[in-house]
XYZ file of C-alpha atoms in Angstrom:
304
model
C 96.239 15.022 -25.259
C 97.678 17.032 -22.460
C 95.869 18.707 -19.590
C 96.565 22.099 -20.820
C 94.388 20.927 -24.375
C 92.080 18.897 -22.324
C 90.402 21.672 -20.582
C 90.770 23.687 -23.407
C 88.790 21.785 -25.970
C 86.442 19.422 -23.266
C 83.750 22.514 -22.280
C 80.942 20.582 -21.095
C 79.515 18.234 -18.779
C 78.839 16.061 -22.159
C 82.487 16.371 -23.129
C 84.311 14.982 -20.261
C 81.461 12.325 -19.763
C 82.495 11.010 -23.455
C 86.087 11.619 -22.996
C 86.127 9.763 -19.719
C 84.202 6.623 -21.270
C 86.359 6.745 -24.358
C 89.970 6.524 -21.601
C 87.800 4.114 -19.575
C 87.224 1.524 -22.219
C 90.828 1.728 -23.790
C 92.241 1.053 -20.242
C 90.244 -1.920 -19.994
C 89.051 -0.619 -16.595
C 87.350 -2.687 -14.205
C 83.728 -1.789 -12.230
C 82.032 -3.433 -9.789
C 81.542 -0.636 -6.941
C 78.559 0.789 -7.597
C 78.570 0.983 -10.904
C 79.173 -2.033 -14.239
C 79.574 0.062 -17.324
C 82.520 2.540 -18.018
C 79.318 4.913 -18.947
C 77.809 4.829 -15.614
C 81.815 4.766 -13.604
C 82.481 8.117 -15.488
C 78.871 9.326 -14.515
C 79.699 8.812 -10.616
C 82.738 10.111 -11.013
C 82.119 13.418 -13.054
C 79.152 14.150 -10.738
C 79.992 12.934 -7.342
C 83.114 15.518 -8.166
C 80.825 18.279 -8.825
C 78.538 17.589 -6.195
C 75.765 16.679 -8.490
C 72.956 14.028 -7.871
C 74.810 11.116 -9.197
C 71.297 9.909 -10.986
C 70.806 13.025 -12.695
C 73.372 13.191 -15.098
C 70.557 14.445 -18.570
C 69.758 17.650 -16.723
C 73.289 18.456 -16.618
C 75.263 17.318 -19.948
C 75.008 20.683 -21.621
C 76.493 22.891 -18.876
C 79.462 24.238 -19.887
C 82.096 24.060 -16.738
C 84.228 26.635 -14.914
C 87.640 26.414 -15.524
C 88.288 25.091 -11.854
C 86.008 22.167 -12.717
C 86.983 21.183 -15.881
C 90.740 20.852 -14.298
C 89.102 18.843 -11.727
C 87.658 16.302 -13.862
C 90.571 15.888 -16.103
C 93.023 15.359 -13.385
C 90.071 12.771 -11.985
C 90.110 11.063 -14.906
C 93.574 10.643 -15.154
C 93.702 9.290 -11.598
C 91.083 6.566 -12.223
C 92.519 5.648 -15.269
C 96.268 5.751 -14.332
C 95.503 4.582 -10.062
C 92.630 1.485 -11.035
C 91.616 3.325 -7.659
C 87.902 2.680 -7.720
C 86.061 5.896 -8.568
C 84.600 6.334 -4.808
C 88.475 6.733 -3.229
C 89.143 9.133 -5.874
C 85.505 11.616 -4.870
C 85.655 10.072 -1.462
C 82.367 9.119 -1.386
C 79.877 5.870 -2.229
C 76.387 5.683 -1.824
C 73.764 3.375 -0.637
C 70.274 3.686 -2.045
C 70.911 7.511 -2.300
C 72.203 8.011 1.155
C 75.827 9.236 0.987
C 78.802 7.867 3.014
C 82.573 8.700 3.477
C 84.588 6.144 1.922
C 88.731 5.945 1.984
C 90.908 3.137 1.357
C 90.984 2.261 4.841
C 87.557 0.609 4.270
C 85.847 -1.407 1.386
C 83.705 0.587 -0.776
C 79.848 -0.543 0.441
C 77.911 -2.081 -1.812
C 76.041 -4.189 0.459
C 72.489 -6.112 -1.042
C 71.370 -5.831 3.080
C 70.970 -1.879 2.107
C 68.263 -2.396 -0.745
C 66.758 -4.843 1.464
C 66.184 -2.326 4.379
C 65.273 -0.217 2.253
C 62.599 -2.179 0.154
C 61.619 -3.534 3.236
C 60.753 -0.752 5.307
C 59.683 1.876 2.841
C 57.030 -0.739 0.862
C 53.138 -0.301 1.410
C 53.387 -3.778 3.355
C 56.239 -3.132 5.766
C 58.001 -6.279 6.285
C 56.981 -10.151 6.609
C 59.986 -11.510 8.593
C 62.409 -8.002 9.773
C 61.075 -6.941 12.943
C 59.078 -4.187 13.243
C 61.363 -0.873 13.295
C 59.768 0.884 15.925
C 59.771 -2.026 18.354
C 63.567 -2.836 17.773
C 65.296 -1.124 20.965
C 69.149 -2.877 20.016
C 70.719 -4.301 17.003
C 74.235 -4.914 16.455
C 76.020 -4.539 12.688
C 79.211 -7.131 12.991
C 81.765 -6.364 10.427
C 80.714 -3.213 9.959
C 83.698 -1.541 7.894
C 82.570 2.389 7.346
C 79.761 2.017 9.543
C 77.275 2.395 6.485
C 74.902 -0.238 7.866
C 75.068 0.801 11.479
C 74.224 4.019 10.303
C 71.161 3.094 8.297
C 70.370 1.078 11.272
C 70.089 4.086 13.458
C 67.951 5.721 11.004
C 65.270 3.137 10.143
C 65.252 2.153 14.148
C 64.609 5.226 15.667
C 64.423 3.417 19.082
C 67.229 1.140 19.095
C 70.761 1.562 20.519
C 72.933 0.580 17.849
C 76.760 -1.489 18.297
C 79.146 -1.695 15.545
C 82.044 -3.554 15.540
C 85.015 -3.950 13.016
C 87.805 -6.031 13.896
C 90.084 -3.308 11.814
C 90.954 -0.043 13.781
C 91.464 2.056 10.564
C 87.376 0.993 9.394
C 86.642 2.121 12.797
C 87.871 5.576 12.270
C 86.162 6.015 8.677
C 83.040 4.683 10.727
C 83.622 7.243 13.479
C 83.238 9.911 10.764
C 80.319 8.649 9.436
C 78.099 8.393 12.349
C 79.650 12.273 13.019
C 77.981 13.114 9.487
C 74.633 11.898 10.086
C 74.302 12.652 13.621
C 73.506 9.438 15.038
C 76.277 9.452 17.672
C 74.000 9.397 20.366
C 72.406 5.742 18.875
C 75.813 4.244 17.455
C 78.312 2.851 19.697
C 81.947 1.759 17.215
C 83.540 -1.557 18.595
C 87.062 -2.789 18.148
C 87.406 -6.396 17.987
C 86.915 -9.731 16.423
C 83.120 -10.456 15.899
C 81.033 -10.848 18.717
C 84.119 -11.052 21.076
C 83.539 -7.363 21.936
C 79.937 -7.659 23.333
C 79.959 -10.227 25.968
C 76.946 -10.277 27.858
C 74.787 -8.196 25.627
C 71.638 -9.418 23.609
C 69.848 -7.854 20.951
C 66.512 -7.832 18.642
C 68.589 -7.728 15.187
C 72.122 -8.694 13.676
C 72.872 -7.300 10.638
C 76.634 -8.246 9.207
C 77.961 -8.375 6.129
C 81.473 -9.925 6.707
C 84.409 -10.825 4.459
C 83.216 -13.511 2.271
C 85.202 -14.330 -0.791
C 87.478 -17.138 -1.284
C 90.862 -16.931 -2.244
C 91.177 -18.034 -5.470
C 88.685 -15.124 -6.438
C 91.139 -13.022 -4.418
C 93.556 -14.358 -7.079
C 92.169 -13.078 -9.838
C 91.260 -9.707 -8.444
C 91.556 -6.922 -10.677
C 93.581 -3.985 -9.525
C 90.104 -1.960 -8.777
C 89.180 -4.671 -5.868
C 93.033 -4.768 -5.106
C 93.058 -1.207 -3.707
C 90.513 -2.453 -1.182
C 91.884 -4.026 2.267
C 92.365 -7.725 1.331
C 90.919 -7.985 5.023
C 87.674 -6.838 4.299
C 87.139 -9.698 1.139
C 89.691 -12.653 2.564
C 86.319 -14.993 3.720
C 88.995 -18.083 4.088
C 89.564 -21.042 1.401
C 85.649 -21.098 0.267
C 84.934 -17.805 1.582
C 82.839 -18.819 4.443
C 85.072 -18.952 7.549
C 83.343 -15.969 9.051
C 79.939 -16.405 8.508
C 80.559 -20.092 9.773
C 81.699 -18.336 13.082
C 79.158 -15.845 13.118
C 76.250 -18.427 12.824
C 77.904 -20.475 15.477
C 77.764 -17.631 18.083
C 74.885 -15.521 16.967
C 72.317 -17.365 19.039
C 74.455 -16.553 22.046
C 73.357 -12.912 21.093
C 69.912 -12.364 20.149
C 67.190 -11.726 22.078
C 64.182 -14.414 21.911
C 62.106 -12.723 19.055
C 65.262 -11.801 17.494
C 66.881 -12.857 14.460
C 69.955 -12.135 12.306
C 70.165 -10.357 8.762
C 73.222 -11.944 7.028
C 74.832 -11.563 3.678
C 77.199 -14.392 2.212
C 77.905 -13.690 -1.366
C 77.334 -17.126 -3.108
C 77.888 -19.534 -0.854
C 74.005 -20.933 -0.098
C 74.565 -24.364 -1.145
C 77.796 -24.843 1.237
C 75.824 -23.975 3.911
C 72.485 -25.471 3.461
C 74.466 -28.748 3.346
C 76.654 -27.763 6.706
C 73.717 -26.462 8.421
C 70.564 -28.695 7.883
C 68.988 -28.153 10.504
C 68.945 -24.331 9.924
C 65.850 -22.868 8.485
C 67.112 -20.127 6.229
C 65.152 -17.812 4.789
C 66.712 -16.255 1.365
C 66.340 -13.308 -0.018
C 65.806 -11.853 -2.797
C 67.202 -8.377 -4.156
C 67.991 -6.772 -7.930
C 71.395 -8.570 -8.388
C 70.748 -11.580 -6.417
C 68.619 -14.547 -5.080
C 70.324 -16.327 -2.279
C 73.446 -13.860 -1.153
C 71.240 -13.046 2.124
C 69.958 -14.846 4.405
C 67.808 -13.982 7.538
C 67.345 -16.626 10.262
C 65.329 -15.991 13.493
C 66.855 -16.238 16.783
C 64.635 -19.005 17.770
C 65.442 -21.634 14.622
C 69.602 -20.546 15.409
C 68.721 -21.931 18.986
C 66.318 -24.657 18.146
């Protein structure tokens, strides 16, 4: 069918959501940004583009488009299917529990479990048992911080806290920059080129939060295209996918302030550790997709 026809016969909101699953599914796409299901990919993608809540799609499957927007979404469409491009380069935008971000391919598309857990943390009747209390926390640090997602969520559930952000990669940097511009928290975040702590010599603070490369190569291997369009710096964790976090738990005590402690997410290699680092008390935690991909540790058992 040709763009001309497409936007022709495709009307509503309903028709290019069932069009798009129906090129989805024969391309064999792959997911894993956000969303798992060609259904819910061509939902972010068809609302994102219209500037629509991208959990509302019911409300909206019977509106019949403007001609702009249905040329939109079919030349979308197209690019997702013909690109792999994950759906969030293509809007240029990805989303963390509801807060919206800037996302390019200078930077991996977040999807970080350390959001939710902020989140479900902070915002539950019982505030947290082992995070520190938000209002008390006066500096935290995100390491790895890529678009600055984290850092940013940082500044707004610390209201206190001077916030540091460092990404070893100067083009994350500048997706960060914008970022912290869009949510007005220049005056907490501070962005940080270098390699890990390397950039903060000197400086201690009441919470790490990093989520750094972690996968191994032969997953890299078998990347699909979707996760190839990513910087292969922002997944390349080493052999076993650890060699950063190895690093960062090896300098983090150096870092944190006495009652501190360090927020830490690893992807699936618990039992690597646990058996490298007995004498670590780790504390794993649990979110929706997940049961030990985080860890928290508190300054005092990192220096014990």
């Amino acid at each position: 069918m040709s763009q001309d026809n497409i936007t022709t016969d495709l009307v509503t909101l309903r028709d290019y959501w069932r069009y798009a699953i129906s090129r989805f599914n024969a391309a064999e796409l792959g997911y894993g940004h956000g969303t798992t299901t060609a259904g819910d990919d061509a939902a972010f993608l068809l609302l994102d583009s219209l500037n629509l809540p991208i959990d509302a799609l019911d409300p909206f499957l019977d509106a019949r488009l403007l001609p702009s927007e249905r040329k939109l979404l079919a030349e979308r469409i197209e690019t997702r299917v013909t690109t792999r491009k994950p759906s969030s380069y293509i809007t240029g935008h990805s989303y963390i529990q509801g807060v919206r971000f800037h996302v390019d391919e200078r930077v991996i598309v977040p999807r970080s479990h350390i959001g939710e857990i902020l989140f479900s943390e902070y915002l539950g009747e019982q505030g947290s048992a082992y995070l520190p209390d938000p209002f008390a926390v006066e500096s935290a640090v995100d390491i790895c911080t890529g678009s600055g997602c984290l850092a940013v969520l940082a500044a707004k559930f610390f209201p206190n806290a001077a916030i540091d952000a460092v990404d070893l990669s100067a083009d994350a940097l500048e997706v960060a920059k914008i970022n912290v511009a869009e949510h007005e928290v220049q005056e907490q975040v501070s962005l940080h080129q270098g390699d890990l702590f390397a950039p903060l010599k000197g400086k201690t603070y009441d919470l790490i939060i990093t989520n750094p490369p972690y996968v191994d190569h032969a997953s890299m291997a078998g990347f699909p295209a979707e996760h190839q369009a990513e910087p292969a710096m922002a997944h390349d964790g080493g052999e076993d996918g650890l060699d950063l976090v190895r690093q960062i738990l090896d300098q983090a005590g150096d870092y944190l302030n006495p009652e501190g402690g360090m927020i830490c997410e690893i992807g699936s290699g618990r039992e690597i550790l646990e058996e490298e680092y007995p004498h670590l008390e780790f504390l794993w935690l649990e979110t929706a997709e997940s049961q030990d991909a985080v860890f928290f540790i508190s300054a005092e058992a990192l220096k014990g």
